[in-house]
Coordinates of C-alpha atoms in Angstrom, one line a residue:
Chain N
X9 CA 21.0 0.5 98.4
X10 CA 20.5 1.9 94.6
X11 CA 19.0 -0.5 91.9
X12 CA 20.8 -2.3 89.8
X13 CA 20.9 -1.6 85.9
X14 CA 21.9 -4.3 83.2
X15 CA 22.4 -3.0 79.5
X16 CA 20.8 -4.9 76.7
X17 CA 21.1 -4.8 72.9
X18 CA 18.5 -6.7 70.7
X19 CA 20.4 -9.2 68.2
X20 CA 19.3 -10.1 65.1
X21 CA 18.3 -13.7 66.7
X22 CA 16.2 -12.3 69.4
X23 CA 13.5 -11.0 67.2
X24 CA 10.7 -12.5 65.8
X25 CA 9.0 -12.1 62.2
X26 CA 7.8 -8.5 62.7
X27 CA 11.9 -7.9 63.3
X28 CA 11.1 -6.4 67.0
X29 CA 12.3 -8.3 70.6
X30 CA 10.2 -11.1 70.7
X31 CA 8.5 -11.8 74.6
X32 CA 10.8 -14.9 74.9
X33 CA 14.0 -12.5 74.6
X34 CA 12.6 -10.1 77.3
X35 CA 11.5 -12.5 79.4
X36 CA 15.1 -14.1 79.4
X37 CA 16.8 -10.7 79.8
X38 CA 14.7 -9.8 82.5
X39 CA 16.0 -13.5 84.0
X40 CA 19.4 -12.7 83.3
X41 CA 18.8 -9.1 85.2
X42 CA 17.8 -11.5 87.9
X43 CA 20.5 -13.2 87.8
X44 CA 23.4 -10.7 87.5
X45 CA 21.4 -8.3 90.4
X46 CA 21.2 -11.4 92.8
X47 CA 25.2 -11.8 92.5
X48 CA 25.6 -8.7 93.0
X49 CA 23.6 -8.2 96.6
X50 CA 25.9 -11.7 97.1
X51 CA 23.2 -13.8 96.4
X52 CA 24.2 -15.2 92.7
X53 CA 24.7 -18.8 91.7
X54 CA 28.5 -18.7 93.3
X55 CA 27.2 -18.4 96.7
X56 CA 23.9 -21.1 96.0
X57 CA 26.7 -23.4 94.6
X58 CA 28.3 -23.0 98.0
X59 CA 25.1 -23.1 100.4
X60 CA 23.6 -26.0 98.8
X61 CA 20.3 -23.5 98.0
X62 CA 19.1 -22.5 95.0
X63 CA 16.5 -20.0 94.0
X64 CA 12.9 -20.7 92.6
X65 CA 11.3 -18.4 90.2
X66 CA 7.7 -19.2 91.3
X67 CA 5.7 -16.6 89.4
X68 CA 6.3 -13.9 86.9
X69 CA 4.2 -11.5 85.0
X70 CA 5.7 -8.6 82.4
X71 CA 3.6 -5.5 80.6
X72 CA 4.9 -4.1 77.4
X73 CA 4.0 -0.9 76.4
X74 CA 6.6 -1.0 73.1
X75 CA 8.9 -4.0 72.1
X76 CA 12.1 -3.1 71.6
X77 CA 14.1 -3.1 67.8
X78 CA 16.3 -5.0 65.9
X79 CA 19.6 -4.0 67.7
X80 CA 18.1 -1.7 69.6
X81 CA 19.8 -0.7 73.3
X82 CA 17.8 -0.8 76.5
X83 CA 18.3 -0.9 79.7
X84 CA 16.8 -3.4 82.7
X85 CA 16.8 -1.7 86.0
X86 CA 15.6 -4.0 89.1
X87 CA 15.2 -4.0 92.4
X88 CA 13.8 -6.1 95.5
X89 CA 10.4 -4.5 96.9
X90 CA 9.9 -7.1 99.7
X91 CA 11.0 -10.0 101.5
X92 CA 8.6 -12.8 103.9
X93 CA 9.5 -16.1 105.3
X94 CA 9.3 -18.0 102.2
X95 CA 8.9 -15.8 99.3
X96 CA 10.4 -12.4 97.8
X97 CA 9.5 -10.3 95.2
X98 CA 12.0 -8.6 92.3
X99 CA 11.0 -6.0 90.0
X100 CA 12.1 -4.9 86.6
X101 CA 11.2 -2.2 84.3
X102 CA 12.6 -1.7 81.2
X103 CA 13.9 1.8 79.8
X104 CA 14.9 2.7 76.6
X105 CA 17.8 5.0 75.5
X106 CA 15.8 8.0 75.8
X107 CA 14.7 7.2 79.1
X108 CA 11.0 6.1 78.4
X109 CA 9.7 2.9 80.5
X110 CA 8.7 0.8 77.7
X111 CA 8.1 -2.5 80.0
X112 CA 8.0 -3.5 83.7
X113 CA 8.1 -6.8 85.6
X114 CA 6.8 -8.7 88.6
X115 CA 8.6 -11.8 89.6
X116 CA 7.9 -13.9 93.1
X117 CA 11.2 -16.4 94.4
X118 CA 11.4 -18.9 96.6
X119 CA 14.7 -20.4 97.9
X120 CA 14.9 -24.1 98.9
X121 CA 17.8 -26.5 99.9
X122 CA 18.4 -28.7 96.8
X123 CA 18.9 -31.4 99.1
X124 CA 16.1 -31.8 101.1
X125 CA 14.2 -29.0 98.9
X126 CA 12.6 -27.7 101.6
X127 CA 12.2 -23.6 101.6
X128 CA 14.7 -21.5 103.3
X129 CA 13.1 -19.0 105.8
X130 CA 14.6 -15.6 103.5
X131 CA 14.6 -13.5 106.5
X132 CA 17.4 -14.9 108.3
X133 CA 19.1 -13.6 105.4
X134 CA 20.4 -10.4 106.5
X135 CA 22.7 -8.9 103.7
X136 CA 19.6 -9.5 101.5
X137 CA 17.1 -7.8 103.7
X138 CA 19.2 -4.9 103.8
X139 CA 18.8 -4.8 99.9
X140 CA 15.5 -4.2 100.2
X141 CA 14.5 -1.0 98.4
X142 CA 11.0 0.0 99.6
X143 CA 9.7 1.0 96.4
X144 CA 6.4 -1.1 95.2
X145 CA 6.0 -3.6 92.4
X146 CA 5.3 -0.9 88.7
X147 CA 2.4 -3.7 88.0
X148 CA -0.3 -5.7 89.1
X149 CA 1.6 -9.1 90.9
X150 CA 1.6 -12.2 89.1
X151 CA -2.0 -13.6 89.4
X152 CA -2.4 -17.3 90.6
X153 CA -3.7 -18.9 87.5
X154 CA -6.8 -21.3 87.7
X155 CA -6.8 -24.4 86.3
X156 CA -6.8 -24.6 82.5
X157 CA -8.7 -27.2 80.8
X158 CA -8.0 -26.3 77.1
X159 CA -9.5 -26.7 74.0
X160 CA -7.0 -27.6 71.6
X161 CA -3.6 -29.3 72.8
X162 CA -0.1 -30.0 71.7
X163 CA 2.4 -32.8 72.7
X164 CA 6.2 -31.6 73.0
X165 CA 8.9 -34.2 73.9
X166 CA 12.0 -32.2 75.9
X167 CA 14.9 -32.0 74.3
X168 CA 18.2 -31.0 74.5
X169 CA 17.7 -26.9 72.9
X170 CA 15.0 -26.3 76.1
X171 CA 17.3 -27.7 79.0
X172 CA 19.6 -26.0 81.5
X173 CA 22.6 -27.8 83.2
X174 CA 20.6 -29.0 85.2
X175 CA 18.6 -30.8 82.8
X176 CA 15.3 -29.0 83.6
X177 CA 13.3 -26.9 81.3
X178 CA 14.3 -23.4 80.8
X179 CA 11.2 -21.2 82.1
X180 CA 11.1 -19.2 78.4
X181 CA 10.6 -22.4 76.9
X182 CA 7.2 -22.9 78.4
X183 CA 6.4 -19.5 76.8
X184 CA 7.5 -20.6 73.4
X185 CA 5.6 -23.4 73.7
X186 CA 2.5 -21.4 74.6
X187 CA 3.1 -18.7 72.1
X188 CA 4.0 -21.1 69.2
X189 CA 0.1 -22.7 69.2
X190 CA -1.3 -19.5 68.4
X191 CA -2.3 -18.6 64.9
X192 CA 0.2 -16.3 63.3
X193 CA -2.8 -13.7 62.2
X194 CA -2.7 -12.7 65.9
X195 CA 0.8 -12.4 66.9
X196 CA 1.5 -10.3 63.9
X197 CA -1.8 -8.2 64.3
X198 CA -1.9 -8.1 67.9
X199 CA 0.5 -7.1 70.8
X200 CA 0.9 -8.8 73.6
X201 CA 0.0 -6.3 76.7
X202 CA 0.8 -8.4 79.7
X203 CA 1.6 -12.2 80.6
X204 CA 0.9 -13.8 84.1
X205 CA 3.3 -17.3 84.5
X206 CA 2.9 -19.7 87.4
X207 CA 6.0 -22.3 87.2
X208 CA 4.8 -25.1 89.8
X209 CA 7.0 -27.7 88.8
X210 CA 10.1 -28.5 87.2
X211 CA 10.2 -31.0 83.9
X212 CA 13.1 -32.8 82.6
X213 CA 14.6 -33.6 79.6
X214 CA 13.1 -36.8 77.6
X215 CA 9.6 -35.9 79.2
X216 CA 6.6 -35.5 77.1
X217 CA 4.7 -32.5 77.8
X218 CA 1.1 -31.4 76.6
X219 CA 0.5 -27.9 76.2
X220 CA -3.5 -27.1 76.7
X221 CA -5.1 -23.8 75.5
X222 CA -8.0 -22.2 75.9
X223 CA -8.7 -19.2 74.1
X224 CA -11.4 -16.4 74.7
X225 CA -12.2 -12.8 74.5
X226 CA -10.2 -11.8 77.4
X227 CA -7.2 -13.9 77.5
X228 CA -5.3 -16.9 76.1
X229 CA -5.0 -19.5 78.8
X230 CA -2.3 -22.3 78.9
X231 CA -1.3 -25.5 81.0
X232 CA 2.0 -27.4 80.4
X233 CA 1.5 -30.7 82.4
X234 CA 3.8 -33.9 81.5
X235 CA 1.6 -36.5 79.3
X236 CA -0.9 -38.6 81.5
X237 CA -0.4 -36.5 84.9
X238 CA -3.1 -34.0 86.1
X239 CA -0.6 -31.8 88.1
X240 CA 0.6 -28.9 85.5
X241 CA 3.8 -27.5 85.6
X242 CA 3.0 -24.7 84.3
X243 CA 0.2 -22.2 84.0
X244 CA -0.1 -18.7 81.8
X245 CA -2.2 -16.3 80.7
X246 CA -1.6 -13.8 77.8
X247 CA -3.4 -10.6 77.7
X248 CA -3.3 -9.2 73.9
X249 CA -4.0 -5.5 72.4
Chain S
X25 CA 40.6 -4.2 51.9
X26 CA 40.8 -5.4 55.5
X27 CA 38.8 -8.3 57.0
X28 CA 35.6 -7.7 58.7
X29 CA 36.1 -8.3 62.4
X30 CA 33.1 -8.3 64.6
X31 CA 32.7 -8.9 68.2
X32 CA 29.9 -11.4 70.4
X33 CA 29.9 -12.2 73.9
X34 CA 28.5 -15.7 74.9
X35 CA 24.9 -14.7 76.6
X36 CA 23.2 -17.3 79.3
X37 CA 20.7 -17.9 76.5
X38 CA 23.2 -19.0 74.5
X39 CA 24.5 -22.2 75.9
X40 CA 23.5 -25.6 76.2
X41 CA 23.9 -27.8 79.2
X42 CA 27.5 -28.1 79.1
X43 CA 27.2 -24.0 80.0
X44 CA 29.2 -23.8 76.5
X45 CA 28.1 -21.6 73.5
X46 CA 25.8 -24.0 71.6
X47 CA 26.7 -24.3 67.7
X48 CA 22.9 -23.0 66.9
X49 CA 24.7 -20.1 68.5
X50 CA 27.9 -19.8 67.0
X51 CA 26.3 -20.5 63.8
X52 CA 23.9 -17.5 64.0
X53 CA 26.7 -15.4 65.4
X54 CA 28.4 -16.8 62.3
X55 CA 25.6 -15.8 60.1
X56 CA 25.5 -12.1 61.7
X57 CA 29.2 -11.3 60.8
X58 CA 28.4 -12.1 57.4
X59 CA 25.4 -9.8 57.2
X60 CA 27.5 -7.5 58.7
X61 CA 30.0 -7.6 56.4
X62 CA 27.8 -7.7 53.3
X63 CA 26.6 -4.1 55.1
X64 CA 30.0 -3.1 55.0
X65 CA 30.9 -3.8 52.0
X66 CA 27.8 -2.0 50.8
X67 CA 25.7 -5.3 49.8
X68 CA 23.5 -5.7 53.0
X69 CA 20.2 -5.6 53.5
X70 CA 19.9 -1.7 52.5
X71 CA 21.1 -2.5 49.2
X72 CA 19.3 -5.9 48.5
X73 CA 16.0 -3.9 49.2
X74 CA 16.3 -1.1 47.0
X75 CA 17.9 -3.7 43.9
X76 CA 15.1 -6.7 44.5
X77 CA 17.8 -9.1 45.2
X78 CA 18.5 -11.1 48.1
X79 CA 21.5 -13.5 49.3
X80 CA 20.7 -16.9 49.3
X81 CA 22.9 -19.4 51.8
X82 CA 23.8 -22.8 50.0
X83 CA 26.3 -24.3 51.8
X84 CA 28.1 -24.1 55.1
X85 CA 31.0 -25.8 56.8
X86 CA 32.0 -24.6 60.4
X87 CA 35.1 -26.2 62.5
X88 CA 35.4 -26.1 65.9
X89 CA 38.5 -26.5 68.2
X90 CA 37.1 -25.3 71.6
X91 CA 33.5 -24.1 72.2
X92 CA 33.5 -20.6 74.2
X93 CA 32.4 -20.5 77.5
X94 CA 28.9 -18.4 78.9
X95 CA 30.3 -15.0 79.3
X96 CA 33.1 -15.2 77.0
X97 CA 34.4 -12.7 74.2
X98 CA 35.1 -13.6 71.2
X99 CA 36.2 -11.9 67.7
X100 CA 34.7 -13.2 64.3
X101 CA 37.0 -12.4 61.3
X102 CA 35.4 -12.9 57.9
X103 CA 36.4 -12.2 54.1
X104 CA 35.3 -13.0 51.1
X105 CA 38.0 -15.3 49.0
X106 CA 36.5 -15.7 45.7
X107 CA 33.5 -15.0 43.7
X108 CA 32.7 -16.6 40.5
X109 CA 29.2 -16.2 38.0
X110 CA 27.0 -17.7 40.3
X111 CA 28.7 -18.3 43.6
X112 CA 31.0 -16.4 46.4
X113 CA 32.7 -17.8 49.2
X114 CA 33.0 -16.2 52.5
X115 CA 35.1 -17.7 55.2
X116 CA 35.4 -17.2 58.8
X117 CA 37.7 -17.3 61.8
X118 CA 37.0 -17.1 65.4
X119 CA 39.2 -15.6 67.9
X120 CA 39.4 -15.7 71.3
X121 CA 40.5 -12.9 73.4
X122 CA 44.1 -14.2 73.8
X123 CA 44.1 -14.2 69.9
X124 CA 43.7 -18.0 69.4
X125 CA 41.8 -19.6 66.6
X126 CA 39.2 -21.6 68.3
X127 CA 36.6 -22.3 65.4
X128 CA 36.6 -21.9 61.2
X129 CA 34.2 -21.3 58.9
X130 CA 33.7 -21.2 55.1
X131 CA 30.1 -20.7 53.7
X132 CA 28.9 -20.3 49.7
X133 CA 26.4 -17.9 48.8
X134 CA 24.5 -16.5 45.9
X135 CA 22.3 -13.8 45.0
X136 CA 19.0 -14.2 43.4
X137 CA 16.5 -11.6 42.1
X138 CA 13.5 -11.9 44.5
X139 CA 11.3 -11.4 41.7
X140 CA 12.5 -13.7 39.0
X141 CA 14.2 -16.1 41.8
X142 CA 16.7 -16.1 39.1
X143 CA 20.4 -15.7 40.0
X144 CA 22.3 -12.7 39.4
X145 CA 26.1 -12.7 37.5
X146 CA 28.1 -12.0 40.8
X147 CA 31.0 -10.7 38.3
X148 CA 28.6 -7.7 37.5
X149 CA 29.0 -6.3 41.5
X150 CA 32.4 -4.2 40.6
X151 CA 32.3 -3.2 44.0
X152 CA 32.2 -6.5 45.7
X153 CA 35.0 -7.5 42.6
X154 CA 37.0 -5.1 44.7
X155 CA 36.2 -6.9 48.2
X156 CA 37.9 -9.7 47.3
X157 CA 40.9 -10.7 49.9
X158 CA 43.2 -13.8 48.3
X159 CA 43.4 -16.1 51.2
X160 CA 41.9 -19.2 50.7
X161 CA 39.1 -20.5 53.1
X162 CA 40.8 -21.7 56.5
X163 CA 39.2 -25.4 56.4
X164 CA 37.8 -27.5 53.6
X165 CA 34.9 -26.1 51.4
X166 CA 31.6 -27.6 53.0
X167 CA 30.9 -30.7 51.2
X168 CA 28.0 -31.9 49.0
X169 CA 26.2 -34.4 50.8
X170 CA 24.6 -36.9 49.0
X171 CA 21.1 -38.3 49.8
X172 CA 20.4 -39.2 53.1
X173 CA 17.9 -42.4 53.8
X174 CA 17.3 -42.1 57.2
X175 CA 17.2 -44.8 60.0
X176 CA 15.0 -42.9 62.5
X177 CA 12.8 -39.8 61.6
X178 CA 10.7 -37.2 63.6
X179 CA 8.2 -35.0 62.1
X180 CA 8.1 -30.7 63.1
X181 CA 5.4 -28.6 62.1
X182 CA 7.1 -25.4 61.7
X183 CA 5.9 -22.5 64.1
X184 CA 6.2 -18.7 65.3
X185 CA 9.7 -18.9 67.2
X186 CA 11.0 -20.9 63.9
X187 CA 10.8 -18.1 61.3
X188 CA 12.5 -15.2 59.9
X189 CA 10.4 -12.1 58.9
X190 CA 9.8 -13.5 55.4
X191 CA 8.3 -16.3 57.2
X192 CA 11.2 -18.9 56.3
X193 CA 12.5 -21.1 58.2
X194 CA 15.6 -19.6 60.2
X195 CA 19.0 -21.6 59.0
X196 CA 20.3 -22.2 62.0
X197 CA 16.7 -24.0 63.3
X198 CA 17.6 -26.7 61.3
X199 CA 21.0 -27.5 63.1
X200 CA 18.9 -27.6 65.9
X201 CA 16.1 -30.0 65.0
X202 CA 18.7 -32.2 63.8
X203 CA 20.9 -31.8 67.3
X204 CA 17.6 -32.4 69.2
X205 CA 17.6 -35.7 67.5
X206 CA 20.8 -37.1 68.9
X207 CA 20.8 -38.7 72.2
X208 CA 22.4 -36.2 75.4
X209 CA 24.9 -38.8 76.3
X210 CA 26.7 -38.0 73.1
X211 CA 26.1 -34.4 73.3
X212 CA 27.7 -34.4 76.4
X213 CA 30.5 -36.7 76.2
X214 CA 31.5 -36.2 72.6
X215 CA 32.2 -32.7 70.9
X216 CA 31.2 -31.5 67.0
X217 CA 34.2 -31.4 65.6
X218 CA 32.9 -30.3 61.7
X219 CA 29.6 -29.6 60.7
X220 CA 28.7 -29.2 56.9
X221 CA 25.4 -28.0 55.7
X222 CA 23.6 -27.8 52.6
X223 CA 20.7 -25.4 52.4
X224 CA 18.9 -26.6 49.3
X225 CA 14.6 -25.4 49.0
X226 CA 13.5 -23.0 52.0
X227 CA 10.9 -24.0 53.7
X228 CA 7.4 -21.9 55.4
X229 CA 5.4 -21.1 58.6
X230 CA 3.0 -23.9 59.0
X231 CA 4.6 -26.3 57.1
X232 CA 5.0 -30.3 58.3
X233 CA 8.7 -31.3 58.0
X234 CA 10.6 -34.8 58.9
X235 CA 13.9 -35.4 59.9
X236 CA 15.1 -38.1 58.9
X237 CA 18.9 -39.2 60.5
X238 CA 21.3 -41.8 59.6
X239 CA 24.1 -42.7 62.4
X240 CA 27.5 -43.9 61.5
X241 CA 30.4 -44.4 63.3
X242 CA 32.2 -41.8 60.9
X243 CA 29.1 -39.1 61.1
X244 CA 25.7 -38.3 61.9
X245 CA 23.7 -37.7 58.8
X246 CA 20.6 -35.6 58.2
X247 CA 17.7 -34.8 55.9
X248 CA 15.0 -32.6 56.5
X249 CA 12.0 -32.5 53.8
X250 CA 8.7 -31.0 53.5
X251 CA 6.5 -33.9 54.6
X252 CA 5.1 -36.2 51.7
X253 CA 8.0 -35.1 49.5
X254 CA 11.0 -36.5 48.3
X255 CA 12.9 -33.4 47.5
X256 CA 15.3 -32.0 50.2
X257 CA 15.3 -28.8 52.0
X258 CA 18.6 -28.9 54.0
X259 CA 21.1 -31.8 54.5
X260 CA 23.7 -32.1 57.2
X261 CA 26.6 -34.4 58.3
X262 CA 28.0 -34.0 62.0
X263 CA 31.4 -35.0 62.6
X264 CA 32.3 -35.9 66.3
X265 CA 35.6 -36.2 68.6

């Protein structure tokens, strides 16, 4: 089984104010890599539509050695390194025309049964075993995040530019969300190295999310949890050069 | 001179919930051909830069007959129909990939000095003179709308993911606070039809802006101003089917 590879070109609304691919795009392309590679090994949303299953992206970190430009090519190439009972990992890293890595991935899936939502048990699976490619994760896994109890906060009703089809949050969103309560001074002056994301549970359209951060030397810290409920839906840390 | 014709493809990003390009996305597409074009033509960005001078959006009117679907091609033609001392008009037509007209557009620009912020004699540009194709814009000019009271408001403070890299507000993020307003049962069952804008003040990173709306059964009308001012920076009205 080879990898697969998914071509990208930066448009001119993927970038941010310092005109280069903004984290949100890459996190999306590297999603839509996801995507494409899982209907490819016969796993995509056709066959999910068809088993009643739907994947679960459950954790996710990405390291960034050089964002890409303004209409600048690149390619995504990814692969799945391993498979348990209830969780597999997919990895990414991200080449540019001359053939430099300039950014790698980490992501950890689930698969449950959108009817009861219980997990499915992956290795009964067997065309997707076989896609295995035994070739490790290029970074550190997704760290489990501890609990954030923030020192500044933000509220954010859902609406209907962060929702899927199914009327759930788009992951990138939460990211936005995160990156848009941090003083511009640092995301002009700064880079972001590496981001760690726990997604834990879905939100919906209508619901009122706070957004808590805590900032300190080593990291920027986040927790998305819905407005007067302890249980976050999402957890991140941003590591900044 | 031929019409500029430039190509997009629908990207997972880029739809809402009905898995349809959104018109934040057709509008930015919309707004990319022009750039574009204005490259071609030899008045892009390159030029602007090295004469101090910048194009300034005013007004915009976009028509759609069918939304594209997530993965579709599509073709945007644009020309520019007329130019007079201080305003030009560029109009656009979308195409699908069996050569049907699915969505129009007609914008109005002018160009300012950035250091002045005075507007230039457009008659003066012999080369754009010569640029000028006589067909007339394919749907009514966007209107003027006229002040917009506003039965229900919501306040934004503008942020990171909002901005361009002169730290204005993107033009196409203020279709999208103002779709955000609307309840999803309409955005669902009902389809924008016409949308005219008018771009009027820009406004900055870090500044508090309300949106005020006003629904009638003929349209959905928007304001958006710089809190605690009455002056507008952009005012919308959304026509449905």
């Amino acid at each position: 089984m080879e990898c697969g590879k998914y071509d990208y070109r930066v448009q001119p609304g993927d970038v941010d104010l310092t005109q280069k691919a903004s984290i949100i795009t890459l996190g999306n392309h590297i999603l839509h890599a996801a995507g494409e590679d899982a209907d490819r090994l016969g796993f995509g949303l056709r066959w999910m539509q068809s088993n009643n299953t739907t994947w679960v992206l459950s954790r996710m970190a990405i390291e960034m050695d050089r964002y890409p430009d303004e209409y600048e090519h690149y390619q995504i190439e990814t692969w799945v390194s391993d498979i348990n009972r209830l969780m597999t990992t997919r990895n990414f890293i991200l080449h540019d025309r001359a053939g430099n890595a300039i950014g790698k991935g980490c992501t950890h899936w689930s698969m449950i049964d959108f009817k009861t939502r219980l997990p499915l048990d992956l290795r009964t699976l067997e065309h997707y075993m076989a896609a295995v490619i035994a070739t490790d994760p290029p970074i550190d896994r997704p760290a489990k995040i501890a609990k954030v109890n923030g020192t500044a906060a933000e509220t954010h009703r859902i609406r209907y530019s962060d929702i899927d089809f199914n009327q759930h949050t788009n992951s990138m969103k939460y990211v936005q969300w995160m990156v848009d309560m941090l003083p511009l001074e640092k995301l002009t002056s700064q880079r972001l190295r590496r981001l760690d994301i726990n997604f834990l549970h879905e939100t919906r359209y209508g619901q009122q999310v706070v957004i808590a951060m805590e900032n300190s030397e080593e990291a920027d810290k986040f927790e998305i949890r819905p407005e007067g409920s302890d249980q976050a839906a999402c957890k991140a840390a941003l590591f900044w050069i």
